Backbone as a ProteinNet text record, in pm:
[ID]
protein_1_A
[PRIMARY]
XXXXXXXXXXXXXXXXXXXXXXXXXXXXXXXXXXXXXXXXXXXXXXXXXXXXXXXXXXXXXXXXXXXXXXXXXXXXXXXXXXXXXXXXXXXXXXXXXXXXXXXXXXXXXXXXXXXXXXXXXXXXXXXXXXXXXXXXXXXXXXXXXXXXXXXXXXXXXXXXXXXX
[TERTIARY]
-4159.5	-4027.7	-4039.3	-3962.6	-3956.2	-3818.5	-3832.3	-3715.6	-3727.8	-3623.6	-3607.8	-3589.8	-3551.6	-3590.7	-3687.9	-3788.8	-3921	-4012.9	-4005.4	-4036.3	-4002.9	-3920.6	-3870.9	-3918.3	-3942.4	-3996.8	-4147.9	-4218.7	-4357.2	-4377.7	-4308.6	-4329.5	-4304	-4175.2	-4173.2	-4213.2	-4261.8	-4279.3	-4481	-4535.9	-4694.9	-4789.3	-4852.8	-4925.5	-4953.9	-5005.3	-5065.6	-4954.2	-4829.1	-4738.7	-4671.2	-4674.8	-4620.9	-4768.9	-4835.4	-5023.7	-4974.5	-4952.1	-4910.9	-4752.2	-4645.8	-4555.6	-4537.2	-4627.4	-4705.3	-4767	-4874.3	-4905.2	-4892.9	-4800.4	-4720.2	-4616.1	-4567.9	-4492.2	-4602	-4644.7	-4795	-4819.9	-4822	-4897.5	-4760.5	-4658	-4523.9	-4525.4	-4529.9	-4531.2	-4619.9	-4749.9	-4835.6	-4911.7	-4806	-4811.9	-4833.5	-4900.1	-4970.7	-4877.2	-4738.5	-4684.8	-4549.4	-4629.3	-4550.9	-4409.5	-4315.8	-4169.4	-4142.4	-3998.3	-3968.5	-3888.9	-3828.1	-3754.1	-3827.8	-3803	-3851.4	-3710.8	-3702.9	-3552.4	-3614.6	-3580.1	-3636.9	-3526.9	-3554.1	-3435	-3373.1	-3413.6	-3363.8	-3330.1	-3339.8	-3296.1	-3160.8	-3122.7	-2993.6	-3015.6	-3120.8	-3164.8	-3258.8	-3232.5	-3368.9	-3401.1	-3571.4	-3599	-3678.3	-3691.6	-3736.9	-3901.2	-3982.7	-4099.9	-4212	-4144.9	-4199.9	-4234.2	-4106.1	-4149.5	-4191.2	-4188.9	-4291.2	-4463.5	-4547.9	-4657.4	-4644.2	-4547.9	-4592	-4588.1	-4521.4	-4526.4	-4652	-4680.3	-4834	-4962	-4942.1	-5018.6	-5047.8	-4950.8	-4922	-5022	-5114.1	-5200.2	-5149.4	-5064.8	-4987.9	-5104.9	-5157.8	-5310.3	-5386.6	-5434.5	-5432.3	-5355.4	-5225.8	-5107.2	-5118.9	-5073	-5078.3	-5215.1	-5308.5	-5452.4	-5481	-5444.9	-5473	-5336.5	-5232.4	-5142.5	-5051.7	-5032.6	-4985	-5024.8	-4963.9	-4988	-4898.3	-4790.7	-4715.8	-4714.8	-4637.5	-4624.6	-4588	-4648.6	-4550.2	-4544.5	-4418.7	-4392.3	-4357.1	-4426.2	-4457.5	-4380	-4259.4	-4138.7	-4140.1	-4185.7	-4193.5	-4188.9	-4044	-3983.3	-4068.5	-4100.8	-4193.4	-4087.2	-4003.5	-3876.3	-3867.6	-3974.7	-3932.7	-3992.3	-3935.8	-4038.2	-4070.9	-4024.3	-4069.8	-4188.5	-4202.5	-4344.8	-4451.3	-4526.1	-4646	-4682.2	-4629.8	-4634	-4773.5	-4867.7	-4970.1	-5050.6	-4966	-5040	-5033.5	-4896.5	-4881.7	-4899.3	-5037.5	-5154.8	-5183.5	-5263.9	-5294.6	-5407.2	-5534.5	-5652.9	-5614.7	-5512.1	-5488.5	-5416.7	-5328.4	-5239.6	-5390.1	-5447.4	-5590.8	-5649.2	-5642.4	-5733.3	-5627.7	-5459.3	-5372	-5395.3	-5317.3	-5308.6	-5403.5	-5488.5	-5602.2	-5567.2	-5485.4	-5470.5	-5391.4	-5248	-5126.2	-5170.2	-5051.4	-5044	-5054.4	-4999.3	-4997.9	-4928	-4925.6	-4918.9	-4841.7	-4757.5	-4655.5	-4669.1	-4689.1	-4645.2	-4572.8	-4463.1	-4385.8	-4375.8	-4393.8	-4332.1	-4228.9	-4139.3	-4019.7	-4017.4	-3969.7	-3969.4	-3897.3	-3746.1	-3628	-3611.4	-3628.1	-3611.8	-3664	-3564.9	-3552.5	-3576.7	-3595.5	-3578.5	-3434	-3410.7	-3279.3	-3220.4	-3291.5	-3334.6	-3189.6	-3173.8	-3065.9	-3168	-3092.9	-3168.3	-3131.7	-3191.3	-3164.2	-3244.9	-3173	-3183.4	-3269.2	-3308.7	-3317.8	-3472	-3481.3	-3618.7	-3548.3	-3598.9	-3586	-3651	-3571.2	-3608.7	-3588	-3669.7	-3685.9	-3561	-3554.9	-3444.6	-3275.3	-3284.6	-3180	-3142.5	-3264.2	-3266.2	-3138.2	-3066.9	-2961.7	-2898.2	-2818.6	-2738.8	-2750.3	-2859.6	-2857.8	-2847.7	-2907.5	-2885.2	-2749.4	-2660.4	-2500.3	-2479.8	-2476.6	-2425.1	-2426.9	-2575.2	-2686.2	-2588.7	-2562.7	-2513.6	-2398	-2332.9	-2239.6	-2238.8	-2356.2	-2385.5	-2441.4	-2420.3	-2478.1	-2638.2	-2704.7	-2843.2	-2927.7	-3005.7	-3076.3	-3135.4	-3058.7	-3042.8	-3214.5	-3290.5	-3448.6	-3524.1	-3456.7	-3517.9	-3461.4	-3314	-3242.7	-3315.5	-3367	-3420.3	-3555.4	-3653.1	-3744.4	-3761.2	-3672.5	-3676.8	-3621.1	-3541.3	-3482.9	-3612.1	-3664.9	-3771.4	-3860.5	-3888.5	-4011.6	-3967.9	-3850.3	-3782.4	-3769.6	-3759.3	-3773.1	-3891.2	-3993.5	-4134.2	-4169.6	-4147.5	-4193.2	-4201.1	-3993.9	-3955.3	-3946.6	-3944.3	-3986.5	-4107.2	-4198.1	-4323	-4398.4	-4281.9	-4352.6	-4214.8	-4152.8	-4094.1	-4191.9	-4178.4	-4248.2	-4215.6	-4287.3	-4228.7	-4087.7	-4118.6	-4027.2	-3912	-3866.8	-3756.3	-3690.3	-3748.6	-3679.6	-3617.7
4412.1	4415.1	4469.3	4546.1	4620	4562.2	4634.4	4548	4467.2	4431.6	4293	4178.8	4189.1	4091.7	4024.9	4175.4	4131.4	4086.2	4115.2	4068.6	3975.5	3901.9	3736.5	3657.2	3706.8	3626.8	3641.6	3719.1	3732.9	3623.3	3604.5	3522.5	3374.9	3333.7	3189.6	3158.2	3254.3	3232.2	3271.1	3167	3207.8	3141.9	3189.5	3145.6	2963.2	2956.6	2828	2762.7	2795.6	2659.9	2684.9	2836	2791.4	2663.2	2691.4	2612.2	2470.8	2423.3	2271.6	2237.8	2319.1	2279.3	2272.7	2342.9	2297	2206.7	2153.6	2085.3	1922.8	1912.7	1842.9	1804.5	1871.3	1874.9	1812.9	1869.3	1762.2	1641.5	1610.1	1480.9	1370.5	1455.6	1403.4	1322.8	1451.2	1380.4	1334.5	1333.5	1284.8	1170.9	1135.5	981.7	905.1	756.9	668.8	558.5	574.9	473.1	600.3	726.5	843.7	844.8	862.7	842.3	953.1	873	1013.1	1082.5	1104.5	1201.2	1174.7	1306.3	1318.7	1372.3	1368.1	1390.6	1537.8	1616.4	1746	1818	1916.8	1942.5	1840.4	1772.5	1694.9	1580.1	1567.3	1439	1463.7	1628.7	1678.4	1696	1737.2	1775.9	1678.7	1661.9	1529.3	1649.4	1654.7	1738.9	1562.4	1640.5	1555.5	1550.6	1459.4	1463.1	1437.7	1386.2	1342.2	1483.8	1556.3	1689.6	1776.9	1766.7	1842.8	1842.3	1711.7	1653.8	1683.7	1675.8	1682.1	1823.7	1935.3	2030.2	2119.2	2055.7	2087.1	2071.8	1961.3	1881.2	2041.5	2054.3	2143.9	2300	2290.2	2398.4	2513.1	2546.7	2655.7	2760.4	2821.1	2888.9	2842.7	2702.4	2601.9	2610.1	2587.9	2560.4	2694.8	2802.1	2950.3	3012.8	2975.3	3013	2930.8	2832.9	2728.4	2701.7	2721.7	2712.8	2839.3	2959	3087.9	3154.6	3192.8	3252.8	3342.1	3351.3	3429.2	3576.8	3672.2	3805.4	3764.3	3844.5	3824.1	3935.7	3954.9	4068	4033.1	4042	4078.2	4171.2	4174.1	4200.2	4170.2	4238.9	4194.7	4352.8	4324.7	4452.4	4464.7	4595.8	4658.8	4608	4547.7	4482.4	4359.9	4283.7	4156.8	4074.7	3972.8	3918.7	3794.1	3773.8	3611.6	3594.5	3734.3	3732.1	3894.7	3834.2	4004.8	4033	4129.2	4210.5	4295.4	4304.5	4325.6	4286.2	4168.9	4072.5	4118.5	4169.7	4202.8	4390.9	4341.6	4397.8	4385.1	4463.2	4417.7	4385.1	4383.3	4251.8	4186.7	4133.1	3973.8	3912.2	3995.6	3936.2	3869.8	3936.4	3931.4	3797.1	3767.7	3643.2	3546.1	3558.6	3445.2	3387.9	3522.5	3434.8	3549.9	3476	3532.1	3541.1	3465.4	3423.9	3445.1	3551.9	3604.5	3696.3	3703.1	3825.5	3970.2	4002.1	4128.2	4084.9	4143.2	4154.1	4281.2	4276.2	4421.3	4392.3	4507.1	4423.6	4573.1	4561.4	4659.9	4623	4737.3	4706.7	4830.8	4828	4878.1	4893.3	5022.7	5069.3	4970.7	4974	4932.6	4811.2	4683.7	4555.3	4477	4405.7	4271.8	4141.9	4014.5	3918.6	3874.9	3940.7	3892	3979	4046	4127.6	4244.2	4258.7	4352.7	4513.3	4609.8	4773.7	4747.7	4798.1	4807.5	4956	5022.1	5134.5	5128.4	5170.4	5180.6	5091.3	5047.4	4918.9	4801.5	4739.1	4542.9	4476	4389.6	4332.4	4178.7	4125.4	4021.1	3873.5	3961.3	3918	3927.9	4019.1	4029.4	3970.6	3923	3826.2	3800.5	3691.3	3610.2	3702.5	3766.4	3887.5	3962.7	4035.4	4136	4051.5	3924.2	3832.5	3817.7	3782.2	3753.3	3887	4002.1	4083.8	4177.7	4146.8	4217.9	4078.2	3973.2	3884.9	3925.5	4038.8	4101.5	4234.2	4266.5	4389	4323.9	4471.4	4425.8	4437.2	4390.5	4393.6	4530.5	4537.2	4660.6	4740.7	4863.7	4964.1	4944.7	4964.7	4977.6	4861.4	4737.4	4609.7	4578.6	4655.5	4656.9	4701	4823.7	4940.8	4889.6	4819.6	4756	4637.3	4592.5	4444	4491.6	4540	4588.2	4656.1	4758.3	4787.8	4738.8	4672	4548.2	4460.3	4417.6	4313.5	4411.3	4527.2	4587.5	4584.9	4643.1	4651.8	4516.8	4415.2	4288.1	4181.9	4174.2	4179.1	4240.2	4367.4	4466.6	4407.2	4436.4	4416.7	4286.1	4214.2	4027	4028.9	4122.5	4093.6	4156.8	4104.7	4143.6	4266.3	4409.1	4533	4508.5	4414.8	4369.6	4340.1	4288.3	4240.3	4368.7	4428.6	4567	4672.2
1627.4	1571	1429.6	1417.5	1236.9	1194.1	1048.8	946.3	895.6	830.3	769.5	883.6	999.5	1088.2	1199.3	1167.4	1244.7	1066.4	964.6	847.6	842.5	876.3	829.5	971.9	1087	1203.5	1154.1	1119.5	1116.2	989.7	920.3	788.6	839.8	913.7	971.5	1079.8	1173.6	1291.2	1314.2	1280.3	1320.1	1411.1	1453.5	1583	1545.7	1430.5	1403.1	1415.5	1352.8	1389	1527.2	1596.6	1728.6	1789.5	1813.9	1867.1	1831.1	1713.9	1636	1701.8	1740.3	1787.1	1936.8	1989.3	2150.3	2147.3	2057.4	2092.9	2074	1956.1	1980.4	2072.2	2114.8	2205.1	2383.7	2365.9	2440.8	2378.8	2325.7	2254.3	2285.1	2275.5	2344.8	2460.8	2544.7	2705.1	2727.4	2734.5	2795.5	2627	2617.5	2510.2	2553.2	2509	2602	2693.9	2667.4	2734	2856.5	2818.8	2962.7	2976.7	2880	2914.6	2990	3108.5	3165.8	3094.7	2972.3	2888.5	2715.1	2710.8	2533.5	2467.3	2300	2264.9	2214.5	2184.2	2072.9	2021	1886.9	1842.8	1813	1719.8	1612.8	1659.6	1832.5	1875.7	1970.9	1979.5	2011.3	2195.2	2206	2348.5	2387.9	2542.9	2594.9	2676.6	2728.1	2807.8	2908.4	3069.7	3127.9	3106.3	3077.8	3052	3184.1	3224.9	3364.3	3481.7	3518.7	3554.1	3520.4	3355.4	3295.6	3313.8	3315.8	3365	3488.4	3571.1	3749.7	3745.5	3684.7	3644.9	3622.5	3525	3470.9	3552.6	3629	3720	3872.4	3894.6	4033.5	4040.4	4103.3	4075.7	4177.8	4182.4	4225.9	4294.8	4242	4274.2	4395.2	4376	4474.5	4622.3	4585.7	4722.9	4768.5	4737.2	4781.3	4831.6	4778.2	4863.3	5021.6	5011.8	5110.1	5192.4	5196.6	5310.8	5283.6	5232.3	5290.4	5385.2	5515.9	5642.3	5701.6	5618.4	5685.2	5597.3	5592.2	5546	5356.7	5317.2	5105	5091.1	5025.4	4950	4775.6	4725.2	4556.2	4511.5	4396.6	4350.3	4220.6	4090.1	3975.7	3929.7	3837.4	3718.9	3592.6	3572.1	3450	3348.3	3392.4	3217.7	3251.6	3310.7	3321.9	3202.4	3104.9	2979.3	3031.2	3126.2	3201.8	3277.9	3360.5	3445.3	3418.7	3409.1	3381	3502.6	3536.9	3590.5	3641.4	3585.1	3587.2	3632.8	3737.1	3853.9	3966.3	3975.2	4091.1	4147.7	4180.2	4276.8	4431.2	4455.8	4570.1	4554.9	4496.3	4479.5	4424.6	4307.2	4271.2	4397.7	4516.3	4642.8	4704.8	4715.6	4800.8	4762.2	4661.1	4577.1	4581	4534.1	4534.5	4691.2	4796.6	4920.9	5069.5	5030.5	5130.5	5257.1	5346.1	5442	5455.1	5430.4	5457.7	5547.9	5649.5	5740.9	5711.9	5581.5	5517.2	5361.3	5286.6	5164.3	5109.7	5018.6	4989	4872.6	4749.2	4595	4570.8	4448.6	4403.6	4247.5	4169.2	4076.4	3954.2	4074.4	3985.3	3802.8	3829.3	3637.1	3595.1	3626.9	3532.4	3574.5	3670	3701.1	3653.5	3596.5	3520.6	3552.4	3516.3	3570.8	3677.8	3598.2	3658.9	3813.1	3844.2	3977.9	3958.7	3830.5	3811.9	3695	3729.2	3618.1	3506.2	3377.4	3306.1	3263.3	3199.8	3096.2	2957	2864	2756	2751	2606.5	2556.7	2595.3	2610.1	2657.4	2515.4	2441.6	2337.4	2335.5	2309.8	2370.6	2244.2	2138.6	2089	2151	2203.9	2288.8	2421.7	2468	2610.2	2680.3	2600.1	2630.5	2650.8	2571.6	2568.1	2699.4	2736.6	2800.7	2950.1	2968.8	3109.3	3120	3018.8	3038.1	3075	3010.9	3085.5	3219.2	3237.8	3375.3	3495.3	3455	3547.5	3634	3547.2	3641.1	3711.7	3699.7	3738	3902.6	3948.6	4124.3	4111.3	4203.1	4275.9	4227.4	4210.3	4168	4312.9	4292.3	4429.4	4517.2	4389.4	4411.1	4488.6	4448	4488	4638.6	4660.3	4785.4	4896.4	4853	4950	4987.5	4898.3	4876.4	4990.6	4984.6	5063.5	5226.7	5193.8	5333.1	5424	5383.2	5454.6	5502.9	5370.3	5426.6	5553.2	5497.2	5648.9	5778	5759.7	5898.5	5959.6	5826.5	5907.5	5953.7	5893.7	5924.1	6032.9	6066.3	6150.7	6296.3	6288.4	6399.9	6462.9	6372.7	6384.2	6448.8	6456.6	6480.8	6601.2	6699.4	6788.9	6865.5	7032.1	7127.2	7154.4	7245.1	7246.7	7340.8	7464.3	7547.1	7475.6	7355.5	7301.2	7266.8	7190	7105.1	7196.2
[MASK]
++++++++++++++++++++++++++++++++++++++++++++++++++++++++++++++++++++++++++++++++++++++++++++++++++++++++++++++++++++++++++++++++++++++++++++++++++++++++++++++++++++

């Protein structure tokens, strides 16, 4: 970020106190007497603490290596700031879920989290903004065409020849 407003985030905003406000925020939930809610923000917001730990707890990596069996298709936008993208491969599919029928990964230029296009840079100051308004936009043409196919090949593919 440039300007006077990536200058004033780089000045209040630094790794050491994000690290100290995580980890506080740990020292939170998993405090010795485990409440299921913590207050934060001044006391204004309760977050649940309890699904946060069962949260944390859930080795996701784990569940998906050891009981996926059916077909995945992998769907993650080069504009998404929520998930990296850079996972979705076909040797990280290989290593998440070994034991799937087949495996598809895509990763679309312009798709967002929000499974809607966007145009232009994605700034992550702008987030909110650009989700309220992507919320009214339709489905992203790319992710349409994307899925649809796959469900043909998939489908087709797992009926008997006799059926078709």
């Amino acid at each position: 970020m440039t300007g006077l407003q990536g200058w004033i985030l780089r000045k209040l905003i630094t790794k050491e106190k994000l690290e100290k406000q995580s980890n506080d925020l740990l020292e939170k939930i998993n405090g010795p007497d485990e409440p299921d809610f913590i207050s934060m923000q001044c006391g204004f917001s309760k977050q649940p603490a309890k699904w946060i730990r069962e949260h944390f707890a859930y080795d996701v990596h784990e569940a998906l290596s050891q009981h996926i069996t059916c077909h995945c298709l992998a769907i993650t936008g080069q504009k998404d700031f929520q998930v990296r993208n850079e996972f979705c491969t076909s040797g990280k599919a290989a290593e998440l879920v070994p034991h799937a029928k087949s495996t598809e990964m895509h990763r679309p230029t312009n798709l967002t989290h929000a499974l809607r296009s966007m145009e232009g840079d994605c700034k992550i100051m702008n987030l909110k903004k650009d989700y309220a308004r992507m919320g009214k936009l339709p489905l992203d043409e790319e992710l349409l065409k994307i899925t649809d196919a796959w469900l043909d090949r998939v489908l087709l593919d797992d009926v008997p020849l006799s059926e078709q």
